[in-house]
PDB file of C-alpha atoms in Angstrom:
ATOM      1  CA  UNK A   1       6.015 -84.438  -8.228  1.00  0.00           C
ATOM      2  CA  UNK A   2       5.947 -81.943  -5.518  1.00  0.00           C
ATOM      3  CA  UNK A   3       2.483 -81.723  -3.285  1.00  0.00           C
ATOM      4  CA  UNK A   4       1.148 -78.601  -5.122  1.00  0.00           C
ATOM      5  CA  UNK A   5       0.598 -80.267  -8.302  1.00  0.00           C
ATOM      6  CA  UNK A   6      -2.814 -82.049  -8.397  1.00  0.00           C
ATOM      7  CA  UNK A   7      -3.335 -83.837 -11.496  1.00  0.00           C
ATOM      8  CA  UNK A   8      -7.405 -84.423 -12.378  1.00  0.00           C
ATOM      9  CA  UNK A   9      -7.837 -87.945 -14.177  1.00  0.00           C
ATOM     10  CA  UNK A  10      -7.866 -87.885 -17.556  1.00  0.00           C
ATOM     11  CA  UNK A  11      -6.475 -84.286 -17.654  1.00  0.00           C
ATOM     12  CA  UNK A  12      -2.862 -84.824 -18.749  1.00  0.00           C
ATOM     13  CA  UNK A  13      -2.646 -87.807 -22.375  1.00  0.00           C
ATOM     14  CA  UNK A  14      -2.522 -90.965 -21.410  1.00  0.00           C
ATOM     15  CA  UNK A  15       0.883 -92.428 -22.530  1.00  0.00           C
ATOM     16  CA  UNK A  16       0.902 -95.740 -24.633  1.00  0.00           C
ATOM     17  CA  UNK A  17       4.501 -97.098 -25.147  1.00  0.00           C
ATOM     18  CA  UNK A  18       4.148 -99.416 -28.246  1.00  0.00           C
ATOM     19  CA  UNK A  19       7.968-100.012 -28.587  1.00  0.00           C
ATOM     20  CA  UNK A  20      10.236 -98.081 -27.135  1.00  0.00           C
ATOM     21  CA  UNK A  21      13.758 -98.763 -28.796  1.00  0.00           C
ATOM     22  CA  UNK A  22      16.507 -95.940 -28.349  1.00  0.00           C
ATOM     23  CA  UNK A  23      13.942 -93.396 -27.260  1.00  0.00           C
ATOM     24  CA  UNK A  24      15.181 -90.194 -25.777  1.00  0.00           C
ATOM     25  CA  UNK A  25      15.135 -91.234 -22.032  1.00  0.00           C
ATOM     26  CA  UNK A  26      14.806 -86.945 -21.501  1.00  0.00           C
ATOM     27  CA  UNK A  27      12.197 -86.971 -23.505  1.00  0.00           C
ATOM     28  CA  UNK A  28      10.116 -89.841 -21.821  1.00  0.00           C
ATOM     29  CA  UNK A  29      11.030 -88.132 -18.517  1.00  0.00           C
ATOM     30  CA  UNK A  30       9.146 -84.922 -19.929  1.00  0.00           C
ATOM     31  CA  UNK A  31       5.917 -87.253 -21.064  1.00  0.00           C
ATOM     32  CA  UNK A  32       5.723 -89.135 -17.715  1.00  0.00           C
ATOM     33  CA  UNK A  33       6.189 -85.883 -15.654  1.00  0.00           C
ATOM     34  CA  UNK A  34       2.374 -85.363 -14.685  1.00  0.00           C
ATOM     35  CA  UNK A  35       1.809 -88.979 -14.125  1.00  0.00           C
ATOM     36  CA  UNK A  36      -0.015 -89.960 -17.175  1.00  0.00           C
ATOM     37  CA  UNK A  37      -2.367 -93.274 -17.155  1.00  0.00           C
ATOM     38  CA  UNK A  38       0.477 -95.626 -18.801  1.00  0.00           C
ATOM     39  CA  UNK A  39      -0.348 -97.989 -20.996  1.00  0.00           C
ATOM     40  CA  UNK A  40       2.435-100.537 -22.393  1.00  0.00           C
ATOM     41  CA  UNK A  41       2.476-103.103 -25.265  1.00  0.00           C
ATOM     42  CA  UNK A  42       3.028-106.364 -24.049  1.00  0.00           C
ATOM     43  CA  UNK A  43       6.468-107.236 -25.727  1.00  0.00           C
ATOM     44  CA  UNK A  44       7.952-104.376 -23.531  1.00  0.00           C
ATOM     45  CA  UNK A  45       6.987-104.383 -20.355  1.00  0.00           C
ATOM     46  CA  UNK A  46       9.726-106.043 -19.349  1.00  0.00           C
ATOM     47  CA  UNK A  47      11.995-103.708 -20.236  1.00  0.00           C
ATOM     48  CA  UNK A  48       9.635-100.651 -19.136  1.00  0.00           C
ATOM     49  CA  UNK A  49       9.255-102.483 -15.448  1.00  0.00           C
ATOM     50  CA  UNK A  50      13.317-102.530 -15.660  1.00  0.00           C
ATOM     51  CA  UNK A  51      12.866 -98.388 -15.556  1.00  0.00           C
ATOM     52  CA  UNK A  52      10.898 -98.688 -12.428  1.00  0.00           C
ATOM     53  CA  UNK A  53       7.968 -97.409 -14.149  1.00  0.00           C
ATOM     54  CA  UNK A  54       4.409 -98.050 -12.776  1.00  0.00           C
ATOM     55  CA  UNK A  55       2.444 -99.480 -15.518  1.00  0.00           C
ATOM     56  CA  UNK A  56      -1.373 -98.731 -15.187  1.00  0.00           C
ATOM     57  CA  UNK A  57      -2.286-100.760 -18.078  1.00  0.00           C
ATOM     58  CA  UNK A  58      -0.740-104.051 -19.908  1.00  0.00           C
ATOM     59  CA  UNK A  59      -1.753-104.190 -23.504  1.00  0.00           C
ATOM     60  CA  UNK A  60      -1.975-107.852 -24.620  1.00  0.00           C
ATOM     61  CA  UNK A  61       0.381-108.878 -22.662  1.00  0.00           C
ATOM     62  CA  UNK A  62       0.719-111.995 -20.167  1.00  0.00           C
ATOM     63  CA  UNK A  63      -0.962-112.579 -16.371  1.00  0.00           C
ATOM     64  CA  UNK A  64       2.130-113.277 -15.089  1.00  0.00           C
ATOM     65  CA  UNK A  65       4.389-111.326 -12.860  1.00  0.00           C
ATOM     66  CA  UNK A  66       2.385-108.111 -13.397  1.00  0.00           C
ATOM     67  CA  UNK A  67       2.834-105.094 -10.676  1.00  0.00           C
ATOM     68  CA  UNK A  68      -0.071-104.897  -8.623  1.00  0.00           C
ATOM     69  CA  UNK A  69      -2.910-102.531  -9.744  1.00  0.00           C
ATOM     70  CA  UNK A  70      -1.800-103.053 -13.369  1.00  0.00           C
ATOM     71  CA  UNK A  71      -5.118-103.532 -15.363  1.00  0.00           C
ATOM     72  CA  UNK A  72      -4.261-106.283 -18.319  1.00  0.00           C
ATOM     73  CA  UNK A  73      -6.759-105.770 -21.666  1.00  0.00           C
ATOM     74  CA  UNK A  74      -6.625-108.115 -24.456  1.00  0.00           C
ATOM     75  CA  UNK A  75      -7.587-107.775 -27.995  1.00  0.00           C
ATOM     76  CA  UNK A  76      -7.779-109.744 -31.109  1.00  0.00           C
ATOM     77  CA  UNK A  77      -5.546-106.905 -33.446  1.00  0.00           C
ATOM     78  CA  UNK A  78      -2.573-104.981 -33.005  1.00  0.00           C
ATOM     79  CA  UNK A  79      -1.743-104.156 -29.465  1.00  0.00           C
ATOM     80  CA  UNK A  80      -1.700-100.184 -30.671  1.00  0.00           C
ATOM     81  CA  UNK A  81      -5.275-100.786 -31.613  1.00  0.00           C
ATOM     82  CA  UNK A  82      -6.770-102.147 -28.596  1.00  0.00           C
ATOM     83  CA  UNK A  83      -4.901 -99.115 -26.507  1.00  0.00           C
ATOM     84  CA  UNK A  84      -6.308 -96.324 -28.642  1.00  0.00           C
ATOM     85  CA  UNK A  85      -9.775 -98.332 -28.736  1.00  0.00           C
ATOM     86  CA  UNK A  86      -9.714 -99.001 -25.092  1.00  0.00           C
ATOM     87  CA  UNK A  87      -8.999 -95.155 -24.657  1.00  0.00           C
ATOM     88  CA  UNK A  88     -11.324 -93.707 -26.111  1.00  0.00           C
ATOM     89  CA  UNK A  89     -13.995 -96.092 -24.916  1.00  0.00           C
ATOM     90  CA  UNK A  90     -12.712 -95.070 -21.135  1.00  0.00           C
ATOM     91  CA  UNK A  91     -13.046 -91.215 -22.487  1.00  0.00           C
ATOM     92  CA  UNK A  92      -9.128 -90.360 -22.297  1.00  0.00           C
ATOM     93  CA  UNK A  93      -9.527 -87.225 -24.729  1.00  0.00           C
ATOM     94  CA  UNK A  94      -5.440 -87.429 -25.696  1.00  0.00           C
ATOM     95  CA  UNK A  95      -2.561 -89.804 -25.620  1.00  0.00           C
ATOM     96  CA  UNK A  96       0.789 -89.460 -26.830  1.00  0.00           C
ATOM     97  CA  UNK A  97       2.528 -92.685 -28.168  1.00  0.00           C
ATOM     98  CA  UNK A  98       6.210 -93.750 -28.556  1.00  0.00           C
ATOM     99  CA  UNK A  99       6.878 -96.021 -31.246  1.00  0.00           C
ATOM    100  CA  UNK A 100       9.855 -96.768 -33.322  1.00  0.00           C
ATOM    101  CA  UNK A 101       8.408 -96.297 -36.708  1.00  0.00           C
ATOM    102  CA  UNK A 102       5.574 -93.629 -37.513  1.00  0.00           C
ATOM    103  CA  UNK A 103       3.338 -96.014 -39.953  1.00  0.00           C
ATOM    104  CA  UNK A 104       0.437 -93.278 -41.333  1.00  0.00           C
ATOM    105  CA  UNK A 105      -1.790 -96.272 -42.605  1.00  0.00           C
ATOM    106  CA  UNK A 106      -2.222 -97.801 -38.805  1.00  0.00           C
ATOM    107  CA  UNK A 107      -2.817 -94.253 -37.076  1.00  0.00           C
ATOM    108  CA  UNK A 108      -4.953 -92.416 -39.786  1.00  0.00           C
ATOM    109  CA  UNK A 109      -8.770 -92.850 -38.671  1.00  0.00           C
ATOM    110  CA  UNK A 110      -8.192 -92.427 -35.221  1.00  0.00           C
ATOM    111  CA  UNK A 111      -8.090 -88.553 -35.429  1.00  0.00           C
ATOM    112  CA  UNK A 112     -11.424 -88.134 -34.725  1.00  0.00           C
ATOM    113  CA  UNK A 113     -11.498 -90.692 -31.851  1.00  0.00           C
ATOM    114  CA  UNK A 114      -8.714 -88.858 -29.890  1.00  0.00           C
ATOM    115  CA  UNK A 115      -6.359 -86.116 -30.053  1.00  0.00           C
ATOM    116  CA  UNK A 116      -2.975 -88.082 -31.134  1.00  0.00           C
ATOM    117  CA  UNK A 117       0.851 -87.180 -31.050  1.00  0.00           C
ATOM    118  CA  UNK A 118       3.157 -89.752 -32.237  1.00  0.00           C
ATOM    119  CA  UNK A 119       6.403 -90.010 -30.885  1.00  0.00           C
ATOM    120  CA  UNK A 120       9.498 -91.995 -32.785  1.00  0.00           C
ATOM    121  CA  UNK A 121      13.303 -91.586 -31.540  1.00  0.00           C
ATOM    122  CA  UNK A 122      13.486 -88.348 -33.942  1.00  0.00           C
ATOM    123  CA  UNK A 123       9.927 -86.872 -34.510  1.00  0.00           C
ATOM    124  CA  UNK A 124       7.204 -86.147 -33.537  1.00  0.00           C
ATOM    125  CA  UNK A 125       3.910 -86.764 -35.829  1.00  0.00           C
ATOM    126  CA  UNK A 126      -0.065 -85.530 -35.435  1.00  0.00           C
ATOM    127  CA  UNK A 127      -3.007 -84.696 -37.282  1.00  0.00           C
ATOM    128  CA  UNK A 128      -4.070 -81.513 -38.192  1.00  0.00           C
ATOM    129  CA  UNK A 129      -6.877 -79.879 -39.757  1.00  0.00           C
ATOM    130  CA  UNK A 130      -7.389 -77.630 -41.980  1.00  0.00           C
ATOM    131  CA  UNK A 131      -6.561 -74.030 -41.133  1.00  0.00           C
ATOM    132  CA  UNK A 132      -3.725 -74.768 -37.984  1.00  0.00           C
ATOM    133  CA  UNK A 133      -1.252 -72.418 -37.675  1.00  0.00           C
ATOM    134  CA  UNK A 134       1.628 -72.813 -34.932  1.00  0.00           C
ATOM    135  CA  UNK A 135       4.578 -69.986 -34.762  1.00  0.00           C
ATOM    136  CA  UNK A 136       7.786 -71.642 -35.878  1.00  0.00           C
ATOM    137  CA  UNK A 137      11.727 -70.019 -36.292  1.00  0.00           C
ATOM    138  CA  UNK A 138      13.058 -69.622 -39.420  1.00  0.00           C
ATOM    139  CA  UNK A 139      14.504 -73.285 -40.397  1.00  0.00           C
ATOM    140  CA  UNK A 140      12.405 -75.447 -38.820  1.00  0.00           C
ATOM    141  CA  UNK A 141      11.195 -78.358 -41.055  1.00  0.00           C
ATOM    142  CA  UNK A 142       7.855 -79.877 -41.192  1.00  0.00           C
ATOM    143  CA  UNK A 143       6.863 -83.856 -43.172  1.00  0.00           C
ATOM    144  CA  UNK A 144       3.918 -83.224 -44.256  1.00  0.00           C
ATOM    145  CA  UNK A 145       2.810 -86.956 -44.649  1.00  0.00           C
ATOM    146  CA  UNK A 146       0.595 -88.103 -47.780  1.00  0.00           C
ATOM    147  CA  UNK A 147       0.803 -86.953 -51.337  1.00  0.00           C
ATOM    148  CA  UNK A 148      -2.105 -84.005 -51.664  1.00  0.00           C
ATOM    149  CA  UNK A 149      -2.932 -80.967 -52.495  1.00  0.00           C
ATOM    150  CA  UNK A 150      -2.317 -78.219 -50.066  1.00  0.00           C
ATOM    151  CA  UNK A 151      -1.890 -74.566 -49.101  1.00  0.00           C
ATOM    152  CA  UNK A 152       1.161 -73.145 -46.967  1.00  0.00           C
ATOM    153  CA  UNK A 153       2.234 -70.188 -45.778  1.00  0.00           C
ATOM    154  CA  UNK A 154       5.535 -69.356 -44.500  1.00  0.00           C
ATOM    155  CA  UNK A 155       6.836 -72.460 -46.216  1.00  0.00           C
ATOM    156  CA  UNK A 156       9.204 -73.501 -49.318  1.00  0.00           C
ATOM    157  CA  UNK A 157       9.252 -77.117 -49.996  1.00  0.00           C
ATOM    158  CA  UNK A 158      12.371 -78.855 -50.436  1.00  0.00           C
ATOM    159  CA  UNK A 159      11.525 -82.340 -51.075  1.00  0.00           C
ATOM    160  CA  UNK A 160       8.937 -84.356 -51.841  1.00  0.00           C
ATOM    161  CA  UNK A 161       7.062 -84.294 -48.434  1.00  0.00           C
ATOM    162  CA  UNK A 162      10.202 -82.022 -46.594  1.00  0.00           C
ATOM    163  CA  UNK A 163       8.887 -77.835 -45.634  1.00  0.00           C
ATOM    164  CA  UNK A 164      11.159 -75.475 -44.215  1.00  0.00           C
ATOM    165  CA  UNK A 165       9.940 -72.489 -42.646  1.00  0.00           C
ATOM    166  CA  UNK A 166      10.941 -69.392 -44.348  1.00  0.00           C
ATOM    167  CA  UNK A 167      11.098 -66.389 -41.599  1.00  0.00           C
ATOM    168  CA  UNK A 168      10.177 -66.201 -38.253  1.00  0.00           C
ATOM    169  CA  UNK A 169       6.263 -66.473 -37.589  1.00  0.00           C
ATOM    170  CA  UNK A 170       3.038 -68.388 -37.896  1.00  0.00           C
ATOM    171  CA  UNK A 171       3.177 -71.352 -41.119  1.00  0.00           C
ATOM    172  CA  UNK A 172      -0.098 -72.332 -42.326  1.00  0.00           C
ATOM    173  CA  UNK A 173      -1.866 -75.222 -43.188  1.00  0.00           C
ATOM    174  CA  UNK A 174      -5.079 -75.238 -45.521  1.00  0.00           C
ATOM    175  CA  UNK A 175      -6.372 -78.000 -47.316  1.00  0.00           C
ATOM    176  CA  UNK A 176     -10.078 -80.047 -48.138  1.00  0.00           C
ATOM    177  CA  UNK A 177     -11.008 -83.329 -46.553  1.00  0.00           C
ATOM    178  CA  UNK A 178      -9.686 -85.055 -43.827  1.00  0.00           C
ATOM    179  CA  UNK A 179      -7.267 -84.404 -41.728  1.00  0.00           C
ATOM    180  CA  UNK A 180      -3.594 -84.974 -42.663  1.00  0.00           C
ATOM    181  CA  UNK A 181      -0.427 -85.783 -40.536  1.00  0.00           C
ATOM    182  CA  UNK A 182       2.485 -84.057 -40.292  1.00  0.00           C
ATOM    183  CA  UNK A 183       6.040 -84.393 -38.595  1.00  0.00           C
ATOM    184  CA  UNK A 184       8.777 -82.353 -36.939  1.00  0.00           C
ATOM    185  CA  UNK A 185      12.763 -83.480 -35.740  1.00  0.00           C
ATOM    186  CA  UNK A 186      12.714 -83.821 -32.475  1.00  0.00           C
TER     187      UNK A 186
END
């Protein structure tokens, strides 16, 4: 990080790595890049200390042979849990995760706690409401996640959850209730 860059706490998504499997190391060097708070599920931080990563905080994870400055938090549920909950009780406004498998039923609810981009080794997944629009190239493919009724524009559907973006331009999302999740390849 060269001197110019001054990062304000809080500013950049925290990153939680949940499990990091075959991620795209390119990719992870792209998410660290501004020096995000780190957060790291316990049953990796072996491997992520093997990167020569500084870990800000463990997330159920054991006391022993921690870096220094590493802040340990415990919790009685799912380590993913107790990072997003610990997050947004500290006021971090965004995180992006890495996991291996995007599971919809243990991230939906927590849209409204904190903005949320899921990472797996070949998508991307987040929330959206209703309304969001985001300019896209002819081609691109979107999951929209959850069987429900919704409006698109600039989209033909080609399978059961799989959109493909017509032409060139802005796709459209409009729907009632809460918000819903959807994906794109990486």
């Amino acid at each position: 990080m060269s001197s110019h860059h001054i990062v304000k706490e809080k500013q950049e998504p925290a990153l939680y790595i949940d499990e990091l499997g075959n991620f795209n190391e390119e990719l992870l060097g792209q998410l660290l890049e501004w020096s995000p708070t780190l957060l790291v599920n316990g049953e990796n931080y072996d491997k992520i200390f093997s990167l020569g990563l500084k870990v800000d905080v463990l997330v159920n994870g054991s006391t022993e042979d921690v870096q220094e400055d590493t802040k340990i938090i415990q919790g009685p549920v799912d380590a993913l849990m107790v990072a997003i909950n610990y997050l947004y009780e500290e006021k971090y406004p965004a995180v992006n995760v890495i996991t291996r498998k995007f599971d919809l039923e243990k991230f939906a609810g927590f849209e409204d706690q904190i903005n949320l981009v899921v990472f797996t080794e070949k998508a991307k997944h987040y929330p959206i409401k209703t309304g969001f629009s985001v300019w896209k190239p002819a081609g691109s493919q979107f999951l929209i996640h959850g069987n429900r009724y919704l409006e698109v524009t600039n989209l033909t559907q080609t399978e059961e959850e799989i959109f493909v973006v017509v032409n060139d331009g802005f796709v459209e999302f409009t729907f009632s209730g809460q918000p819903i999740y959807i994906s794109e390849p990486l």
